[in-house]
Short mmCIF file of C-alpha atoms in Angstrom, two decimals:
data_model
loop_
_atom_site.label_atom_id
_atom_site.label_comp_id
_atom_site.label_asym_id
_atom_site.label_seq_id
_atom_site.Cartn_x
_atom_site.Cartn_y
_atom_site.Cartn_z
CA UNK A 888 -21.41 -5.26 8.20
CA UNK A 889 -24.57 -4.84 6.15
CA UNK A 890 -22.99 -2.21 3.92
CA UNK A 891 -19.97 -4.33 3.10
CA UNK A 892 -19.33 -4.32 -0.66
CA UNK A 893 -19.88 -7.74 -2.19
CA UNK A 894 -18.25 -9.32 -5.22
CA UNK A 895 -19.96 -9.16 -8.59
CA UNK A 896 -18.92 -12.50 -10.09
CA UNK A 897 -18.42 -12.67 -13.85
CA UNK A 898 -17.70 -15.68 -16.06
CA UNK A 899 -14.00 -15.48 -15.14
CA UNK A 900 -14.46 -15.20 -11.37
CA UNK A 901 -17.68 -17.13 -10.65
CA UNK A 902 -15.81 -20.39 -9.88
CA UNK A 903 -13.94 -18.67 -7.05
CA UNK A 904 -17.07 -17.50 -5.22
CA UNK A 905 -18.93 -20.74 -5.92
CA UNK A 906 -16.01 -22.58 -4.30
CA UNK A 907 -15.86 -20.33 -1.24
CA UNK A 908 -19.61 -20.85 -0.79
CA UNK A 909 -18.71 -24.58 -0.47
CA UNK A 910 -15.89 -23.59 1.97
CA UNK A 911 -13.20 -24.45 -0.56
CA UNK A 912 -10.42 -22.16 -1.75
CA UNK A 913 -9.84 -22.67 -5.47
CA UNK A 914 -7.40 -20.82 -7.68
CA UNK A 915 -7.03 -20.99 -11.46
CA UNK A 916 -4.16 -23.18 -12.56
CA UNK A 917 -2.57 -23.38 -15.98
CA UNK A 918 -2.93 -26.96 -17.19
CA UNK A 919 0.01 -26.48 -19.54
CA UNK A 920 2.79 -25.11 -17.29
CA UNK A 921 1.13 -25.64 -13.88
CA UNK A 922 1.43 -21.95 -12.89
CA UNK A 923 -1.22 -20.70 -10.47
CA UNK A 924 -2.96 -17.63 -11.92
CA UNK A 925 -4.61 -15.10 -9.61
CA UNK A 926 -6.54 -12.80 -10.06
CA UNK A 927 -8.53 -14.93 -12.49
CA UNK A 928 -7.65 -14.23 -16.13
CA UNK A 929 -8.46 -16.15 -19.30
CA UNK A 930 -4.76 -16.59 -20.13
CA UNK A 931 -1.72 -17.82 -18.19
CA UNK A 932 0.69 -14.93 -17.45
CA UNK A 933 3.61 -17.35 -17.55
CA UNK A 934 3.07 -19.28 -20.80
CA UNK A 935 0.03 -17.62 -22.48
CA UNK A 936 -1.92 -20.89 -22.52
CA UNK A 937 -5.67 -20.48 -22.39
CA UNK A 938 -6.11 -23.86 -20.71
CA UNK A 939 -6.80 -22.86 -17.11
CA UNK A 940 -8.87 -24.75 -14.57
CA UNK A 941 -9.72 -24.10 -10.93
CA UNK A 942 -7.89 -26.37 -8.47
CA UNK A 943 -8.23 -26.47 -4.72
CA UNK A 944 -5.28 -25.06 -2.75
CA UNK A 945 -4.21 -25.90 0.78
CA UNK A 946 -5.39 -22.57 2.21
CA UNK A 947 -2.08 -22.24 4.04
CA UNK A 948 0.15 -19.22 3.60
CA UNK A 949 2.00 -16.42 5.31
CA UNK A 950 1.34 -12.70 5.69
CA UNK A 951 3.34 -10.97 2.93
CA UNK A 952 2.36 -7.45 4.00
CA UNK A 953 -0.34 -5.67 5.96
CA UNK A 954 -1.80 -2.32 6.88
CA UNK A 955 -3.91 -1.30 9.86
CA UNK A 956 -6.54 1.11 8.57
CA UNK A 957 -7.70 3.79 11.01
CA UNK A 958 -10.64 5.17 9.10
CA UNK A 959 -13.94 3.52 8.35
CA UNK A 960 -14.53 2.13 4.88
CA UNK A 961 -17.79 0.56 3.66
CA UNK A 962 -18.48 -2.48 5.83
CA UNK A 963 -15.50 -1.99 8.17
CA UNK A 964 -15.14 0.00 11.37
CA UNK A 965 -11.66 1.27 12.21
CA UNK A 966 -9.18 0.10 13.25
CA UNK A 967 -8.93 -3.09 11.21
CA UNK A 968 -6.10 -4.91 9.48
CA UNK A 969 -5.92 -5.72 5.78
CA UNK A 970 -3.35 -8.32 4.81
CA UNK A 971 -1.79 -9.67 1.65
CA UNK A 972 -1.40 -13.42 2.16
CA UNK A 973 1.10 -15.33 0.05
CA UNK A 974 -0.18 -18.88 -0.45
CA UNK A 975 2.28 -21.70 0.03
CA UNK A 976 1.62 -23.20 -3.41
CA UNK A 977 3.70 -20.63 -5.28
CA UNK A 978 6.00 -17.64 -4.59
CA UNK A 979 4.09 -14.48 -5.46
CA UNK A 980 0.64 -16.13 -5.37
CA UNK A 981 -1.13 -13.61 -3.19
CA UNK A 982 -4.59 -12.57 -2.09
CA UNK A 983 -5.98 -9.67 -0.08
CA UNK A 984 -7.85 -10.67 3.06
CA UNK A 985 -8.18 -10.18 6.82
CA UNK A 986 -6.87 -12.15 9.79
CA UNK A 987 -9.82 -12.95 12.05
CA UNK A 988 -8.35 -13.98 15.39
CA UNK A 989 -5.46 -11.54 15.81
CA UNK A 990 -5.81 -7.94 17.09
CA UNK A 991 -5.01 -5.54 14.22
CA UNK A 992 -1.84 -4.20 15.81
CA UNK A 993 -0.47 -7.72 16.37
CA UNK A 994 -0.46 -8.72 12.69
CA UNK A 995 3.09 -9.20 11.40
CA UNK A 996 4.79 -10.01 8.13
CA UNK A 997 5.71 -13.71 8.01
CA UNK A 998 2.84 -14.77 10.29
CA UNK A 999 1.66 -18.27 9.28
CA UNK A 1000 -2.06 -18.35 8.50
CA UNK A 1001 -4.71 -20.67 7.11
CA UNK A 1002 -7.99 -19.99 5.42
CA UNK A 1003 -11.34 -19.88 7.16
CA UNK A 1004 -14.67 -18.92 5.63
CA UNK A 1005 -17.15 -16.32 6.79
CA UNK A 1006 -20.65 -15.81 5.40
CA UNK A 1007 -21.42 -12.18 4.56
CA UNK A 1008 -24.54 -12.63 2.44
CA UNK A 1009 -26.88 -15.46 1.58
CA UNK A 1010 -24.71 -16.65 -1.31
CA UNK A 1011 -21.34 -15.10 -0.45
CA UNK A 1012 -18.63 -16.55 1.80
CA UNK A 1013 -15.38 -14.62 2.14
CA UNK A 1014 -12.05 -16.48 2.42
CA UNK A 1015 -10.49 -14.97 5.55
CA UNK A 1016 -7.45 -16.23 7.45
CA UNK A 1017 -6.66 -17.31 10.99
CA UNK A 1018 -3.29 -17.80 12.68
CA UNK A 1019 -1.91 -21.34 12.46
CA UNK B 56 12.27 10.10 -39.05
CA UNK B 57 14.42 12.95 -37.75
CA UNK B 58 13.46 13.94 -34.24
CA UNK B 59 13.54 17.60 -33.31
CA UNK B 60 14.93 18.92 -30.03
CA UNK B 61 12.09 19.92 -27.73
CA UNK B 62 11.78 22.40 -24.86
CA UNK B 63 9.36 23.64 -22.23
CA UNK B 64 8.66 27.31 -23.00
CA UNK B 65 5.79 28.16 -20.67
CA UNK B 66 4.39 27.12 -17.30
CA UNK B 67 1.40 28.34 -15.35
CA UNK B 68 -0.95 27.72 -12.44
CA UNK B 69 -4.51 28.60 -11.61
CA UNK B 70 -5.44 29.55 -8.07
CA UNK B 71 -4.75 26.48 -5.92
CA UNK B 72 -6.76 25.89 -2.78
CA UNK B 73 -8.99 23.74 -0.70
CA UNK B 74 -12.63 23.43 -1.79
CA UNK B 75 -12.63 26.37 -4.19
CA UNK B 76 -15.93 27.65 -5.54
CA UNK B 77 -14.34 28.05 -8.98
CA UNK B 78 -15.29 25.46 -11.60
CA UNK B 79 -12.64 23.09 -12.94
CA UNK B 80 -13.16 24.66 -16.37
CA UNK B 81 -12.19 28.10 -15.08
CA UNK B 82 -9.22 26.70 -13.17
CA UNK B 83 -8.03 24.95 -16.32
CA UNK B 84 -8.35 28.01 -18.55
CA UNK B 85 -6.59 30.20 -15.98
CA UNK B 86 -3.62 27.80 -15.88
CA UNK B 87 -3.48 27.49 -19.68
CA UNK B 88 -3.62 31.27 -20.18
CA UNK B 89 -0.89 31.76 -17.56
CA UNK B 90 1.39 29.23 -19.27
CA UNK B 91 0.85 30.75 -22.73
CA UNK B 92 1.33 34.27 -21.38
CA UNK B 93 4.59 33.29 -19.70
CA UNK B 94 5.91 32.12 -23.08
CA UNK B 95 4.57 35.21 -24.88
CA UNK B 96 2.15 33.09 -26.90
CA UNK B 97 -1.57 33.36 -27.61
CA UNK B 98 -4.11 30.56 -28.15
CA UNK B 99 -3.76 31.18 -31.92
CA UNK B 100 -0.20 29.80 -31.72
CA UNK B 101 -1.30 26.44 -30.25
CA UNK B 102 -1.61 23.48 -32.64
CA UNK B 103 -1.37 20.54 -30.21
CA UNK B 104 -3.04 19.72 -26.88
CA UNK B 105 -3.08 16.93 -24.31
CA UNK B 106 -4.40 16.24 -20.85
CA UNK B 107 -5.27 13.47 -18.42
CA UNK B 108 -8.94 13.95 -17.58
CA UNK B 109 -9.37 10.37 -16.46
CA UNK B 110 -10.85 10.53 -13.01
CA UNK B 111 -13.86 12.71 -13.74
CA UNK B 112 -12.20 15.56 -11.88
CA UNK B 113 -11.19 17.60 -14.92
CA UNK B 114 -12.17 18.77 -18.41
CA UNK B 115 -11.11 17.27 -21.71
CA UNK B 116 -8.85 18.85 -24.33
CA UNK B 117 -11.70 20.00 -26.54
CA UNK B 118 -13.15 22.12 -23.75
CA UNK B 119 -9.96 24.18 -23.85
CA UNK B 120 -9.75 24.24 -27.65
CA UNK B 121 -13.24 25.65 -27.85
CA UNK B 122 -13.01 28.01 -24.88
CA UNK B 123 -9.68 29.56 -25.87
CA UNK B 124 -10.60 29.79 -29.55
CA UNK B 125 -7.70 27.68 -30.74
CA UNK B 126 -8.32 27.70 -34.52
CA UNK B 127 -6.88 24.33 -35.52
CA UNK B 128 -5.34 21.36 -33.69
CA UNK B 129 -3.05 18.94 -35.51
CA UNK B 130 -2.39 16.64 -32.56
CA UNK B 131 -4.41 15.88 -29.42
CA UNK B 132 -4.63 13.20 -26.76
CA UNK B 133 -6.96 12.72 -23.82
CA UNK B 134 -5.22 10.07 -21.73
CA UNK B 135 -7.08 7.55 -19.59
CA UNK B 136 -6.44 4.53 -17.42
CA UNK B 137 -3.73 3.84 -14.86
CA UNK B 138 -1.18 6.50 -15.77
CA UNK B 139 1.39 8.68 -14.04
CA UNK B 140 -1.28 11.31 -14.44
CA UNK B 141 0.31 14.77 -14.37
CA UNK B 142 3.41 13.91 -16.34
CA UNK B 143 1.78 11.79 -19.03
CA UNK B 144 0.43 14.61 -21.24
CA UNK B 145 3.76 16.45 -20.99
CA UNK B 146 5.74 13.42 -22.17
CA UNK B 147 3.21 12.69 -24.91
CA UNK B 148 3.39 16.30 -26.12
CA UNK B 149 7.20 16.29 -26.11
CA UNK B 150 7.18 13.21 -28.32
CA UNK B 151 4.54 14.75 -30.62
CA UNK B 152 6.53 17.96 -31.09
CA UNK B 153 9.76 15.97 -31.55
CA UNK B 154 8.31 14.01 -34.47
CA UNK B 155 6.71 17.07 -36.02
CA UNK B 156 3.06 16.25 -35.39
CA UNK B 157 2.64 19.78 -34.01
CA UNK B 158 4.81 22.76 -33.11
CA UNK B 159 3.26 24.28 -29.98
CA UNK B 160 1.58 21.82 -27.62
CA UNK B 161 -0.45 22.92 -24.60
CA UNK B 162 -0.68 20.36 -21.80
CA UNK B 163 -2.52 20.53 -18.51
CA UNK B 164 -3.67 18.60 -15.47
CA UNK B 165 -6.62 19.93 -13.52
CA UNK B 166 -8.03 18.54 -10.32
CA UNK B 167 -11.36 19.34 -8.77
CA UNK B 168 -12.21 17.10 -5.86
CA UNK B 169 -15.55 15.39 -5.93
CA UNK B 170 -16.68 15.77 -2.34
CA UNK B 171 -19.76 13.65 -2.90
CA UNK B 172 -17.75 10.48 -3.48
CA UNK B 173 -17.23 8.05 -0.58
CA UNK B 174 -13.64 7.19 0.42
CA UNK B 175 -11.90 4.78 -1.89
CA UNK B 176 -12.79 3.55 -5.32
CA UNK B 177 -16.56 3.59 -5.12
CA UNK B 178 -18.23 0.87 -7.15
CA UNK B 179 -21.41 0.55 -5.17
CA UNK B 180 -22.60 -2.55 -3.41
CA UNK B 181 -21.54 -5.21 -5.95
CA UNK B 182 -17.94 -4.83 -7.06
CA UNK B 183 -16.74 -5.98 -10.51
CA UNK B 184 -13.31 -6.88 -11.89
CA UNK B 185 -10.23 -7.36 -9.74
CA UNK B 186 -11.71 -4.98 -7.14
CA UNK B 187 -14.12 -7.78 -6.16
CA UNK B 188 -11.06 -9.35 -4.49
CA UNK B 189 -10.20 -6.19 -2.50
CA UNK B 190 -13.24 -4.07 -1.63
CA UNK B 191 -15.17 -6.86 0.19
CA UNK B 192 -12.12 -7.24 2.48
CA UNK B 193 -12.07 -3.56 3.50
CA UNK B 194 -9.34 -2.66 1.03
CA UNK B 195 -10.75 -0.12 -1.46
CA UNK B 196 -8.25 2.74 -1.07
CA UNK B 197 -4.96 3.54 -2.80
CA UNK B 198 -3.57 4.61 0.58
CA UNK B 199 -4.05 1.02 1.82
CA UNK B 200 -2.54 -0.60 -1.28
CA UNK B 201 0.61 1.52 -1.18
CA UNK B 202 0.82 1.31 2.62
CA UNK B 203 1.40 -2.41 2.12
CA UNK B 204 4.25 -1.66 -0.33
CA UNK B 205 5.79 0.71 2.22
CA UNK B 206 5.37 -1.87 4.99
CA UNK B 207 7.13 -4.53 2.92
CA UNK B 208 9.99 -2.09 2.28
CA UNK B 209 10.25 -1.35 6.01
CA UNK B 210 10.31 -5.08 6.74
CA UNK B 211 12.97 -5.81 4.12
CA UNK B 212 15.29 -2.83 4.59
CA UNK B 213 14.57 -1.53 8.07
CA UNK B 214 13.07 1.74 6.86
CA UNK B 215 11.52 3.53 9.85
CA UNK B 216 8.48 5.72 10.49
CA UNK B 217 10.83 8.49 11.55
CA UNK B 218 12.53 8.33 8.14
CA UNK B 219 9.15 8.59 6.41
CA UNK B 220 8.43 11.55 8.67
CA UNK B 221 11.64 13.28 7.60
CA UNK B 222 10.27 13.32 4.03
CA UNK B 223 7.17 15.20 5.15
CA UNK B 224 9.20 17.61 7.30
CA UNK B 225 11.74 18.31 4.53
CA UNK B 226 9.15 18.99 1.85
CA UNK B 227 7.10 21.18 4.19
CA UNK B 228 10.20 23.25 4.88
CA UNK B 229 10.53 23.78 1.13
CA UNK B 230 6.86 24.74 0.89
CA UNK B 231 7.39 27.53 3.42
CA UNK B 232 9.51 29.21 0.72
CA UNK B 233 6.90 28.74 -2.03
CA UNK B 234 4.07 31.30 -2.20
CA UNK B 235 2.06 28.90 -4.44
CA UNK B 236 2.18 26.02 -1.92
CA UNK B 237 -1.03 24.96 -0.20
CA UNK B 238 0.55 24.20 3.21
CA UNK B 239 3.18 26.68 4.37
CA UNK B 240 3.28 26.34 8.17
CA UNK B 241 6.53 24.60 9.21
CA UNK B 242 6.23 21.19 10.87
CA UNK B 243 8.53 19.13 13.09
CA UNK B 244 8.94 15.39 13.43
CA UNK B 245 6.76 15.64 16.57
CA UNK B 246 3.96 17.14 14.47
CA UNK B 247 4.41 14.23 12.09
CA UNK B 248 4.02 11.63 14.84
CA UNK B 249 1.03 13.56 16.23
CA UNK B 250 -0.84 13.50 12.92
CA UNK B 251 -3.57 10.89 12.78
CA UNK B 252 -2.91 7.47 11.31
CA UNK B 253 -4.67 6.87 8.00
CA UNK B 254 -3.50 3.34 7.29
CA UNK B 255 -0.25 2.15 8.84
CA UNK B 256 2.50 3.09 8.25
CA UNK B 257 0.91 6.16 6.67
CA UNK B 258 -0.15 9.09 8.79
CA UNK B 259 -2.04 12.07 7.46
CA UNK B 260 1.27 13.86 6.84
CA UNK B 261 2.44 10.95 4.64
CA UNK B 262 -0.46 11.65 2.26
CA UNK B 263 -0.64 14.33 -0.40
CA UNK B 264 -2.85 17.31 0.37
CA UNK B 265 -6.04 17.38 -1.71
CA UNK B 266 -6.61 20.70 -3.46
CA UNK B 267 -8.55 22.14 -6.34
CA UNK B 268 -6.32 23.63 -8.99
CA UNK B 269 -4.69 23.31 -12.37
CA UNK B 270 -1.24 23.49 -13.89
CA UNK B 271 -0.28 23.88 -17.54
CA UNK B 272 2.95 23.43 -19.48
CA UNK B 273 3.68 24.53 -23.06
CA UNK B 274 6.06 22.48 -25.21
CA UNK B 275 7.64 23.58 -28.47
CA UNK B 276 10.80 23.01 -30.47
CA UNK B 277 14.05 24.09 -28.83
CA UNK B 278 14.68 26.31 -31.83
CA UNK B 279 11.41 28.15 -31.44
CA UNK B 280 11.69 28.27 -27.65
CA UNK B 281 14.84 30.37 -27.98
CA UNK B 282 12.73 33.27 -29.33
CA UNK B 283 10.18 33.24 -26.52
CA UNK B 284 9.87 35.26 -23.32
CA UNK B 285 11.23 32.49 -21.10
CA UNK B 286 14.56 30.68 -21.07
CA UNK B 287 14.13 27.31 -22.79
CA UNK B 288 14.25 24.14 -20.71
CA UNK B 289 15.27 21.25 -22.93
CA UNK B 290 13.50 17.90 -22.67
CA UNK B 291 16.31 15.32 -22.78
CA UNK B 292 14.09 12.28 -22.27
CA UNK B 293 10.53 11.36 -21.36
CA UNK B 294 9.96 7.71 -20.52
CA UNK B 295 7.29 5.37 -19.18
CA UNK B 296 7.38 1.82 -17.86
CA UNK B 297 5.61 -0.90 -16.05
CA UNK B 298 6.83 -4.42 -15.32
CA UNK B 299 5.53 -7.97 -15.19
CA UNK B 300 2.15 -8.50 -13.48
CA UNK B 301 1.15 -4.84 -13.16
CA UNK B 302 -1.23 -5.20 -10.23
CA UNK B 303 -1.34 -3.66 -6.74
CA UNK B 304 -0.63 -6.92 -4.91
CA UNK B 305 0.47 -9.47 -7.53
CA UNK B 306 3.46 -7.24 -8.54
CA UNK B 307 6.65 -9.30 -8.31
CA UNK B 308 8.17 -7.56 -5.26
CA UNK B 309 6.49 -4.73 -3.39
CA UNK B 310 9.79 -3.16 -2.29
CA UNK B 311 10.34 -1.55 -5.67
CA UNK B 312 7.97 -0.05 -8.19
CA UNK B 313 7.64 0.36 -11.94
CA UNK B 314 10.03 3.26 -11.32
CA UNK B 315 12.84 0.69 -11.44
CA UNK B 316 12.10 -0.06 -15.11
CA UNK B 317 11.35 3.57 -15.94
CA UNK B 318 14.70 4.69 -14.50
CA UNK B 319 16.52 2.09 -16.59
CA UNK B 320 14.82 3.54 -19.69
CA UNK B 321 15.61 7.11 -18.66
CA UNK B 322 19.33 6.53 -18.18
CA UNK B 323 19.66 4.29 -21.24
CA UNK B 324 17.91 6.73 -23.60
CA UNK B 325 19.64 9.85 -22.28
CA UNK B 326 23.13 8.44 -21.80
CA UNK B 327 23.16 10.17 -18.41
CA UNK B 328 22.97 8.82 -14.87
CA UNK B 329 21.81 9.77 -11.37
CA UNK B 330 25.22 11.26 -10.59
CA UNK B 331 24.56 13.96 -13.21
CA UNK B 332 21.43 15.32 -11.48
CA UNK B 333 21.32 18.66 -9.69
CA UNK B 334 17.69 18.47 -8.57
CA UNK B 335 14.87 15.92 -8.38
CA UNK B 336 11.09 16.45 -8.25
CA UNK B 337 9.90 13.05 -7.03
CA UNK B 338 6.27 12.00 -7.12
CA UNK B 339 4.98 11.99 -3.56
CA UNK B 340 1.33 11.03 -3.60
CA UNK B 341 2.52 9.27 -0.44
CA UNK B 342 5.84 9.95 1.29
CA UNK B 343 7.19 6.47 0.62
CA UNK B 344 6.76 6.88 -3.15
CA UNK B 345 9.39 9.63 -3.16
CA UNK B 346 11.71 7.37 -1.16
CA UNK B 347 11.21 4.49 -3.55
CA UNK B 348 11.73 6.70 -6.64
CA UNK B 349 14.96 7.96 -5.09
CA UNK B 350 16.26 4.42 -4.75
CA UNK B 351 14.93 3.15 -8.07
CA UNK B 352 16.52 6.10 -9.91
CA UNK B 353 19.85 5.07 -8.36
CA UNK B 354 20.30 8.38 -6.52
CA UNK B 355 21.05 6.25 -3.47
CA UNK B 356 21.51 2.46 -3.20
CA UNK B 357 18.41 0.25 -2.94
CA UNK B 358 17.19 0.05 0.62
CA UNK B 359 19.13 3.11 1.81
CA UNK B 360 16.51 5.73 0.97
CA UNK B 361 15.38 6.11 4.58
CA UNK B 362 18.78 7.02 6.09
CA UNK B 363 19.66 9.03 2.96
CA UNK B 364 16.62 11.27 3.43
CA UNK B 365 16.94 11.48 7.22
CA UNK B 366 20.54 12.70 6.71
CA UNK B 367 19.23 15.78 4.92
CA UNK B 368 20.29 14.96 1.37
CA UNK B 369 16.95 16.08 -0.12
CA UNK B 370 17.01 19.53 1.51
CA UNK B 371 17.78 22.66 -0.47
CA UNK B 372 21.52 22.86 0.15
CA UNK B 373 21.74 19.06 0.36
CA UNK B 374 23.32 16.74 -2.22
CA UNK B 375 20.12 16.35 -4.29
CA UNK B 376 17.50 19.00 -3.46
CA UNK B 377 14.11 17.42 -4.06
CA UNK B 378 10.50 18.61 -4.20
CA UNK B 379 11.73 22.16 -3.78
CA UNK B 380 8.15 23.45 -4.10
CA UNK B 381 6.90 21.25 -1.28
CA UNK B 382 5.82 18.36 -3.49
CA UNK B 383 2.30 17.02 -3.43
CA UNK B 384 2.57 16.51 0.33
CA UNK B 385 2.72 20.25 1.05
CA UNK B 386 2.32 21.97 -2.31
CA UNK B 387 -0.97 20.22 -3.04
CA UNK B 388 -2.14 17.22 -5.01
CA UNK B 389 -1.84 18.21 -8.66
CA UNK B 390 -0.59 14.79 -9.75
CA UNK B 391 2.93 15.95 -10.57
CA UNK B 392 2.16 18.70 -13.09
CA UNK B 393 3.45 20.97 -10.29
CA UNK B 394 6.63 18.87 -10.19
CA UNK B 395 7.18 19.59 -13.90
CA UNK B 396 6.54 23.30 -13.43
CA UNK B 397 8.86 23.51 -10.43
CA UNK B 398 11.65 21.68 -12.23
CA UNK B 399 11.41 24.02 -15.24
CA UNK B 400 11.41 27.13 -13.04
CA UNK B 401 14.37 25.87 -11.00
CA UNK B 402 16.33 25.21 -14.19
CA UNK B 403 15.51 28.76 -15.35
CA UNK B 404 16.80 30.08 -12.01
CA UNK B 405 13.55 31.82 -11.03
CA UNK B 406 12.76 30.29 -7.64
CA UNK B 407 13.93 33.07 -5.34
CA UNK B 408 14.47 32.02 -1.76
CA UNK B 409 14.21 28.31 -2.60
CA UNK B 410 16.38 28.47 -5.75
CA UNK B 411 18.98 25.69 -5.98
CA UNK B 412 22.28 27.25 -6.99
CA UNK B 413 23.51 26.35 -10.49
CA UNK B 414 20.74 23.82 -11.09
CA UNK B 415 21.18 22.58 -14.65
CA UNK B 416 19.89 19.01 -14.82
CA UNK B 417 16.68 17.86 -13.17
CA UNK B 418 14.49 14.78 -13.10
CA UNK B 419 10.70 14.81 -12.68
CA UNK B 420 8.91 11.59 -11.79
CA UNK B 421 5.29 10.57 -11.52
CA UNK B 422 3.39 7.46 -10.68
CA UNK B 423 3.56 4.93 -7.90
CA UNK B 424 3.40 1.17 -7.61
CA UNK B 425 2.76 -0.41 -10.96
CA UNK B 426 3.04 2.68 -13.20
CA UNK B 427 5.89 5.12 -13.76
CA UNK B 428 6.80 8.08 -15.94
CA UNK B 429 9.83 10.36 -15.81
CA UNK B 430 11.17 13.44 -17.54
CA UNK B 431 14.79 14.55 -17.73
CA UNK B 432 15.09 18.33 -18.16
CA UNK B 433 18.09 20.57 -18.80
CA UNK B 434 18.45 24.32 -18.33
CA UNK B 435 21.06 26.79 -19.69
CA UNK B 436 20.77 25.32 -23.16
#
């Protein structure tokens, strides 16, 4: 896993990776209309407010879609499953991740999952998911 | 502003093949010369130019202006970013000629694979932007992103792997009748299932076939096109669209694409509808994209693309012959400039064994997921 690409946090995304390093999943939330905004942007896609703050989410969600990749990519040996998880806080609030405790071919749409954190570098913890 | 009627008057290809020794500059100039020659034009007649050189696999417009000795250019665009790549310069040129910015516009899309690049969008070890939320999770490739759209469609509508396979088999059959196609050996559904899995549900035969090559298309006024060597193919509409949250996984619903909005624009602006079409050249960077375009254009009801294709409707002789050149899956990955060329040649009646009888109205589409572009073309004008 040593050649796994790592995130390059910027002022918009640093909160996310600082939170995962504390084993917390935080997502930007519009303080004006309460819409969750992911990926991090400086403006709310729903109401255009610039007043966004990170808030902790439950970490629970369901698999919205998935693919089992059969060729190696940097940091991953085939076959492995990539999933889009839809978080329970909001319809359409999704993140790309992996499911850690399910064989790739057993991943299914609708599978209930919850977040778990895995260290991949000294300062980087990835939010992955396990079956719940 | 009065808009002028616009037509395609010339089309041309370079050599197309796998890992050619030819430079992308030579490929580009060969395609441009072929397109001008087909129209009976010379570089001195060109006063507009556009391309999509965005991915570092091509040359920019000025390379062609200088190399061909085009004396003066009154309109040019080099188009970048997420775009329906091959069709974008053609649509832009049609609009430029329509408003009188130029009279003869040369457009091209050239592709020379960079074989040094690792798979996926290579950003190195530390990944910036939104990709920092994908690449660290083993998700750097377009094939994976769109595989998850296809999977969601299969989940929602019951689309099957066999139906995806029928797309590959149908387009390959068309390619066997196209001397310019990269892959011309017929395949069966068994060959499809035997091809290796790239990223489920996509097998190798669901993915376009990477080639080196170039295609060029010349646009002028309909009036002027009538005096050229080729039969004019009128551009009835050229439209783009995206929708809310244009992102590979935040998009509102992964069972339809930006094509839904683009199709609405196409039918609204032209006053025509899917029932008027004789042929369709559907972008097929991956098999499922063609299926989704088919549905989003309204050629068949939403969710019924799988059975519609498996029933043979896209075959030459079917209700809506599609990708009659083999598409990107079998013709080669030229990012839909080949779809434009094929549509124009079909509407001129020049496609020999694979000619669709009495083809008069055709649609060309490009783009997948969050970006879409489409052209509506008419022959016998």
